[in-house]
Amino acid sequence: MFFQSAFARERAYQFTVGTLLCLAIGVPLSNLLLPQESSFALSSYSVSLLGKYLCYALLALALDLVWGYAGLLSLGHGAFFALGGYAMGMYLMRQIGSRGVYGDPELPDFMVFLDWQELPWYWLGFDHFSFALLMALLVPGALALLFGWLAFRSRVTGVYFSIMTQAMTFALMLAFFRNEMGFGGNNGLTDFKDILGFDMQSDAVRCGLFVATALLLLASYMGCRWMLATRFGSVVLALRDAESRVRFLGYSVASYKLVVFVVSAMLAGLAGALYVPQVGIINPGEFQPLNSIEIAIWVAVGGRGTLHGAMLGAVIIAAAETMLTARLPELWLFALGALFLLVTLLLPQGVAGLLGGRRSD
Amino acid sequence: MGGGAVTESIDTRHGVILYLEDVSVSFSGYKALNKLSLAVDDGELRCLIGPNGAGKTTLMDVITGKSRPDEGSVFLGQDINLLQHDEATIARLGVGRKFQKPSVFPRQSVRDNLALAVQGHRSPWEALWYRPSSADSDRVASLLETVGLNAVAHQLAGGLSHGQKQWLEIGMLLAQEPLLLLIDEPVAGMTQQETERTAELLQSLVPQRSVVVVEHDMVFVRSIARKVTVLHEGAVLMEGSIDEVQSDSRVREVYLGEAC
């Protein structure tokens, strides 16, 4: 059984890498090269939509790393995602320059509206793309470091950890709703124009963003797999199954959890940073506790502790949501609930278990 | 945090590996340990017995840093104050603990279980870049030999029998080259044959190491112990050979109704 499952895992890995590479090459080609009336041509709308799904897949990958492998059910990953999104959104706001409704050369529209005289200090540096990208990783990472340090040091685990992470994202939502925070309050950040000087509405930029998302997702997936294949990964798996044995073997359990939690938060931040330019808006709604719970549903449906399962679950549910909300919007939440129940009862290893790749044993 | 060198530094010149003095622990008014004093000699195989609630597990918890005593002192060798260290550090200092319930990593192979226990490479950063050296592989091979699990080295630990899991866990403790091993009820639930094998295994561990075994099974205690300590109501009731202990009237009294 051990070798069989290793084989199935290898096959799932090859399939995932192959699919992502095909998407990274095929999607832009069909959008840019094929004539629009061809039945294989993807509209620009579809390219951004697929890009959004891949951002969700990256977010699910991040949660699977902490939940599926380290056994920590974070219900606050939406917060890390949103923080990464805000960092990118701030850069995109700076790119608008003087083309805002009020035409202020220095301040974004919402600050002019609030009658602010100068840019708050924490907006400095966001003129630069690389700084914003760095912040999209570092801010979620730093929050996870602080939060995780407090939680793991006091050995907060299980449902208490989950509740605390929910509280964290809820508190951030309330904070970001406030206009005085300087992040656009209720409306968030939107009306973006350019990214790196290129028009964000152009097909080439949309395709570029898609390719970047697909490749970064691929790199993150391979990175997670590599990490879990090392002795580090063995320790993480071991602490999920027998935490005190790991502690008595002389490993600092809290440091391992902390590293996994911080890496995971940074991946979620990266997903947010890729998401915002493709959907064109970031607002405090992204911090809703419900969003974070939905990520856990993606991972559970896809199959936790497999990485590829989590990514698949995110894409399946996001695609189903797009289709159902377009036709029967009032049914969507019922369908999501039913799906979650079905998978929990009938497919304890999720869709990935159904496809033959066993979970992490 | 390399680990290797730390165990060398335990000072056992006076022949004592573990020394507890007047240790008290209470949980919301209940005194689990009551001014308990105990000394374990270097290289000794000591059995701790006592009725339920006598404080055996609490004593293990105090030595390994899981519980903090309200008062008293706990020393490893002459000069390492265990009360100043946390569980992970105490483990690295050379104190290994075997839980009553087998506690192995079920989803990893027997070999991987032992490999994780082999000394050194404890920080996340070191673990990330760890490549097994040939010395480490040899160490795992010799541990497999010691605990007699060569034939099942590639099986998942979750699929082992109860006795095999206990031996694997003892092997994991040995991998850390502890100077002091604490073992909680090793033969509970074992077959007769498994119990005999366990007795041989434990006896082979001394005098290179010191071993403290908590056990209820008096036949097993008789088969391994040279010196037995009886705990009662959080303190040491008496100490002596198994014959002395079994003929002592106070011991008979506290054990009345228990298997003796």
PDB file of N, CA, C and O in Angstrom, chain B residues 45 47 146 163 166-167 170 183 186-188 190-206 211 213 215 217-226:
ATOM      1  N   LEU B  45      18.675   0.214  36.716  1.00  0.00           N
ATOM      2  CA  LEU B  45      17.346  -0.063  36.184  1.00  0.00           C
ATOM      3  C   LEU B  45      16.398  -0.071  37.376  1.00  0.00           C
ATOM      4  O   LEU B  45      16.428  -0.978  38.196  1.00  0.00           O
ATOM      5  N   CYS B  47      12.550   0.290  39.137  1.00  0.00           N
ATOM      6  CA  CYS B  47      11.108   0.179  38.926  1.00  0.00           C
ATOM      7  C   CYS B  47      10.372   1.045  39.923  1.00  0.00           C
ATOM      8  O   CYS B  47      10.712   1.067  41.105  1.00  0.00           O
ATOM      9  N   THR B 146      18.520  -3.565  17.256  1.00  0.00           N
ATOM     10  CA  THR B 146      18.334  -3.592  18.714  1.00  0.00           C
ATOM     11  C   THR B 146      16.901  -3.903  19.114  1.00  0.00           C
ATOM     12  O   THR B 146      16.651  -4.715  19.992  1.00  0.00           O
ATOM     13  N   GLY B 163       2.791  -4.606  20.575  1.00  0.00           N
ATOM     14  CA  GLY B 163       4.137  -4.806  21.113  1.00  0.00           C
ATOM     15  C   GLY B 163       5.197  -4.176  20.224  1.00  0.00           C
ATOM     16  O   GLY B 163       6.129  -3.521  20.703  1.00  0.00           O
ATOM     17  N   GLN B 166       5.439  -0.526  20.746  1.00  0.00           N
ATOM     18  CA  GLN B 166       6.154  -0.171  21.971  1.00  0.00           C
ATOM     19  C   GLN B 166       7.665  -0.261  21.757  1.00  0.00           C
ATOM     20  O   GLN B 166       8.425   0.597  22.193  1.00  0.00           O
ATOM     21  N   TRP B 167       8.104  -1.305  21.052  1.00  0.00           N
ATOM     22  CA  TRP B 167       9.551  -1.448  20.813  1.00  0.00           C
ATOM     23  C   TRP B 167      10.053  -0.351  19.889  1.00  0.00           C
ATOM     24  O   TRP B 167      11.137   0.182  20.077  1.00  0.00           O
ATOM     25  N   ILE B 170      10.546   2.652  21.910  1.00  0.00           N
ATOM     26  CA  ILE B 170      11.773   2.554  22.708  1.00  0.00           C
ATOM     27  C   ILE B 170      12.983   2.809  21.804  1.00  0.00           C
ATOM     28  O   ILE B 170      13.924   3.519  22.173  1.00  0.00           O
ATOM     29  N   ILE B 183      10.151   5.094  31.333  1.00  0.00           N
ATOM     30  CA  ILE B 183       9.261   4.234  30.565  1.00  0.00           C
ATOM     31  C   ILE B 183       8.019   3.921  31.378  1.00  0.00           C
ATOM     32  O   ILE B 183       8.086   3.379  32.472  1.00  0.00           O
ATOM     33  N   PRO B 186       5.392  -0.347  30.153  1.00  0.00           N
ATOM     34  CA  PRO B 186       5.731  -0.855  28.828  1.00  0.00           C
ATOM     35  C   PRO B 186       4.993  -2.130  28.445  1.00  0.00           C
ATOM     36  O   PRO B 186       4.720  -2.347  27.272  1.00  0.00           O
ATOM     37  N   VAL B 187       4.646  -2.988  29.399  1.00  0.00           N
ATOM     38  CA  VAL B 187       4.097  -4.285  29.006  1.00  0.00           C
ATOM     39  C   VAL B 187       2.581  -4.366  29.136  1.00  0.00           C
ATOM     40  O   VAL B 187       2.008  -5.432  28.913  1.00  0.00           O
ATOM     41  N   ALA B 188       1.924  -3.242  29.471  1.00  0.00           N
ATOM     42  CA  ALA B 188       0.463  -3.279  29.544  1.00  0.00           C
ATOM     43  C   ALA B 188      -0.091  -3.698  28.189  1.00  0.00           C
ATOM     44  O   ALA B 188       0.281  -3.122  27.162  1.00  0.00           O
ATOM     45  N   MET B 190       0.498  -6.423  26.561  1.00  0.00           N
ATOM     46  CA  MET B 190       1.377  -7.261  25.742  1.00  0.00           C
ATOM     47  C   MET B 190       1.103  -8.737  25.996  1.00  0.00           C
ATOM     48  O   MET B 190       0.676  -9.124  27.079  1.00  0.00           O
ATOM     49  N   THR B 191       1.420  -9.575  25.003  1.00  0.00           N
ATOM     50  CA  THR B 191       1.327 -11.010  25.202  1.00  0.00           C
ATOM     51  C   THR B 191       2.500 -11.460  26.070  1.00  0.00           C
ATOM     52  O   THR B 191       3.451 -10.705  26.293  1.00  0.00           O
ATOM     53  N   GLN B 192       2.423 -12.706  26.536  1.00  0.00           N
ATOM     54  CA  GLN B 192       3.479 -13.263  27.372  1.00  0.00           C
ATOM     55  C   GLN B 192       4.841 -13.163  26.680  1.00  0.00           C
ATOM     56  O   GLN B 192       5.826 -12.709  27.263  1.00  0.00           O
ATOM     57  N   GLN B 193       4.864 -13.567  25.402  1.00  0.00           N
ATOM     58  CA  GLN B 193       6.122 -13.548  24.647  1.00  0.00           C
ATOM     59  C   GLN B 193       6.655 -12.131  24.489  1.00  0.00           C
ATOM     60  O   GLN B 193       7.841 -11.880  24.660  1.00  0.00           O
ATOM     61  N   GLU B 194       5.736 -11.225  24.160  1.00  0.00           N
ATOM     62  CA  GLU B 194       6.152  -9.828  23.995  1.00  0.00           C
ATOM     63  C   GLU B 194       6.716  -9.278  25.299  1.00  0.00           C
ATOM     64  O   GLU B 194       7.700  -8.541  25.300  1.00  0.00           O
ATOM     65  N   THR B 195       6.081  -9.656  26.406  1.00  0.00           N
ATOM     66  CA  THR B 195       6.552  -9.193  27.710  1.00  0.00           C
ATOM     67  C   THR B 195       7.979  -9.675  27.968  1.00  0.00           C
ATOM     68  O   THR B 195       8.832  -8.906  28.426  1.00  0.00           O
ATOM     69  N   GLU B 196       8.239 -10.956  27.642  1.00  0.00           N
ATOM     70  CA  GLU B 196       9.586 -11.492  27.858  1.00  0.00           C
ATOM     71  C   GLU B 196      10.617 -10.762  27.000  1.00  0.00           C
ATOM     72  O   GLU B 196      11.704 -10.407  27.468  1.00  0.00           O
ATOM     73  N   ARG B 197      10.256 -10.519  25.750  1.00  0.00           N
ATOM     74  CA  ARG B 197      11.175  -9.803  24.856  1.00  0.00           C
ATOM     75  C   ARG B 197      11.458  -8.397  25.383  1.00  0.00           C
ATOM     76  O   ARG B 197      12.582  -7.892  25.303  1.00  0.00           O
ATOM     77  N   THR B 198      10.397  -7.772  25.909  1.00  0.00           N
ATOM     78  CA  THR B 198      10.561  -6.414  26.436  1.00  0.00           C
ATOM     79  C   THR B 198      11.501  -6.417  27.646  1.00  0.00           C
ATOM     80  O   THR B 198      12.349  -5.528  27.785  1.00  0.00           O
ATOM     81  N   ALA B 199      11.361  -7.440  28.490  1.00  0.00           N
ATOM     82  CA  ALA B 199      12.240  -7.539  29.661  1.00  0.00           C
ATOM     83  C   ALA B 199      13.699  -7.650  29.213  1.00  0.00           C
ATOM     84  O   ALA B 199      14.583  -6.957  29.750  1.00  0.00           O
ATOM     85  N   GLU B 200      13.943  -8.493  28.194  1.00  0.00           N
ATOM     86  CA  GLU B 200      15.312  -8.626  27.676  1.00  0.00           C
ATOM     87  C   GLU B 200      15.820  -7.296  27.134  1.00  0.00           C
ATOM     88  O   GLU B 200      16.952  -6.892  27.387  1.00  0.00           O
ATOM     89  N   LEU B 201      14.939  -6.637  26.373  1.00  0.00           N
ATOM     90  CA  LEU B 201      15.330  -5.368  25.755  1.00  0.00           C
ATOM     91  C   LEU B 201      15.720  -4.347  26.820  1.00  0.00           C
ATOM     92  O   LEU B 201      16.786  -3.733  26.750  1.00  0.00           O
ATOM     93  N   LEU B 202      14.883  -4.212  27.843  1.00  0.00           N
ATOM     94  CA  LEU B 202      15.165  -3.208  28.877  1.00  0.00           C
ATOM     95  C   LEU B 202      16.455  -3.537  29.625  1.00  0.00           C
ATOM     96  O   LEU B 202      17.237  -2.648  29.943  1.00  0.00           O
ATOM     97  N   GLN B 203      16.678  -4.837  29.878  1.00  0.00           N
ATOM     98  CA  GLN B 203      17.885  -5.207  30.607  1.00  0.00           C
ATOM     99  C   GLN B 203      19.144  -4.955  29.786  1.00  0.00           C
ATOM    100  O   GLN B 203      20.202  -4.678  30.341  1.00  0.00           O
ATOM    101  N   SER B 204      18.978  -5.018  28.439  1.00  0.00           N
ATOM    102  CA  SER B 204      20.153  -4.784  27.599  1.00  0.00           C
ATOM    103  C   SER B 204      20.535  -3.300  27.566  1.00  0.00           C
ATOM    104  O   SER B 204      21.583  -2.931  27.064  1.00  0.00           O
ATOM    105  N   LEU B 205      19.652  -2.446  28.071  1.00  0.00           N
ATOM    106  CA  LEU B 205      19.910  -0.995  27.982  1.00  0.00           C
ATOM    107  C   LEU B 205      20.829  -0.489  29.085  1.00  0.00           C
ATOM    108  O   LEU B 205      21.454   0.565  28.950  1.00  0.00           O
ATOM    109  N   VAL B 206      20.866  -1.204  30.213  1.00  0.00           N
ATOM    110  CA  VAL B 206      21.753  -0.789  31.297  1.00  0.00           C
ATOM    111  C   VAL B 206      23.008  -1.664  31.246  1.00  0.00           C
ATOM    112  O   VAL B 206      22.961  -2.768  30.705  1.00  0.00           O
ATOM    113  N   VAL B 211      17.621   3.572  33.515  1.00  0.00           N
ATOM    114  CA  VAL B 211      16.241   3.379  33.079  1.00  0.00           C
ATOM    115  C   VAL B 211      15.326   3.395  34.294  1.00  0.00           C
ATOM    116  O   VAL B 211      15.607   2.739  35.300  1.00  0.00           O
ATOM    117  N   VAL B 213      11.403   2.542  35.147  1.00  0.00           N
ATOM    118  CA  VAL B 213      10.203   1.925  34.586  1.00  0.00           C
ATOM    119  C   VAL B 213       9.067   2.026  35.591  1.00  0.00           C
ATOM    120  O   VAL B 213       9.223   1.669  36.753  1.00  0.00           O
ATOM    121  N   GLU B 215       5.578   0.400  36.419  1.00  0.00           N
ATOM    122  CA  GLU B 215       4.896  -0.821  35.985  1.00  0.00           C
ATOM    123  C   GLU B 215       3.974  -1.356  37.073  1.00  0.00           C
ATOM    124  O   GLU B 215       4.242  -1.231  38.262  1.00  0.00           O
ATOM    125  N   ASP B 217       2.687  -4.659  36.556  1.00  0.00           N
ATOM    126  CA  ASP B 217       2.809  -6.110  36.428  1.00  0.00           C
ATOM    127  C   ASP B 217       3.966  -6.598  37.306  1.00  0.00           C
ATOM    128  O   ASP B 217       5.133  -6.436  36.970  1.00  0.00           O
ATOM    129  N   MET B 218       3.630  -7.210  38.466  1.00  0.00           N
ATOM    130  CA  MET B 218       4.673  -7.562  39.427  1.00  0.00           C
ATOM    131  C   MET B 218       5.585  -8.676  38.921  1.00  0.00           C
ATOM    132  O   MET B 218       6.756  -8.745  39.286  1.00  0.00           O
ATOM    133  N   VAL B 219       5.033  -9.563  38.082  1.00  0.00           N
ATOM    134  CA  VAL B 219       5.872 -10.616  37.503  1.00  0.00           C
ATOM    135  C   VAL B 219       6.961  -9.982  36.638  1.00  0.00           C
ATOM    136  O   VAL B 219       8.147 -10.336  36.724  1.00  0.00           O
ATOM    137  N   PHE B 220       6.550  -9.007  35.872  1.00  0.00           N
ATOM    138  CA  PHE B 220       7.493  -8.306  35.017  1.00  0.00           C
ATOM    139  C   PHE B 220       8.513  -7.541  35.858  1.00  0.00           C
ATOM    140  O   PHE B 220       9.721  -7.591  35.605  1.00  0.00           O
ATOM    141  N   VAL B 221       8.032  -6.869  36.896  1.00  0.00           N
ATOM    142  CA  VAL B 221       8.932  -6.113  37.781  1.00  0.00           C
ATOM    143  C   VAL B 221       9.980  -7.053  38.376  1.00  0.00           C
ATOM    144  O   VAL B 221      11.170  -6.762  38.388  1.00  0.00           O
ATOM    145  N   ARG B 222       9.506  -8.216  38.823  1.00  0.00           N
ATOM    146  CA  ARG B 222      10.423  -9.186  39.409  1.00  0.00           C
ATOM    147  C   ARG B 222      11.476  -9.624  38.392  1.00  0.00           C
ATOM    148  O   ARG B 222      12.646  -9.831  38.748  1.00  0.00           O
ATOM    149  N   SER B 223      11.052  -9.722  37.108  1.00  0.00           N
ATOM    150  CA  SER B 223      11.985 -10.227  36.107  1.00  0.00           C
ATOM    151  C   SER B 223      13.059  -9.204  35.730  1.00  0.00           C
ATOM    152  O   SER B 223      14.083  -9.566  35.171  1.00  0.00           O
ATOM    153  N   ILE B 224      12.835  -7.927  35.972  1.00  0.00           N
ATOM    154  CA  ILE B 224      13.848  -6.957  35.551  1.00  0.00           C
ATOM    155  C   ILE B 224      14.507  -6.177  36.676  1.00  0.00           C
ATOM    156  O   ILE B 224      15.656  -5.762  36.555  1.00  0.00           O
ATOM    157  N   ALA B 225      13.801  -5.977  37.801  1.00  0.00           N
ATOM    158  CA  ALA B 225      14.279  -4.932  38.711  1.00  0.00           C
ATOM    159  C   ALA B 225      15.267  -5.441  39.740  1.00  0.00           C
ATOM    160  O   ALA B 225      15.164  -6.544  40.239  1.00  0.00           O
ATOM    161  N   ARG B 226      16.239  -4.595  39.990  1.00  0.00           N
ATOM    162  CA  ARG B 226      17.122  -4.854  41.123  1.00  0.00           C
ATOM    163  C   ARG B 226      16.632  -4.054  42.315  1.00  0.00           C
ATOM    164  O   ARG B 226      16.713  -4.471  43.448  1.00  0.00           O
TER     165      ARG B 226
END
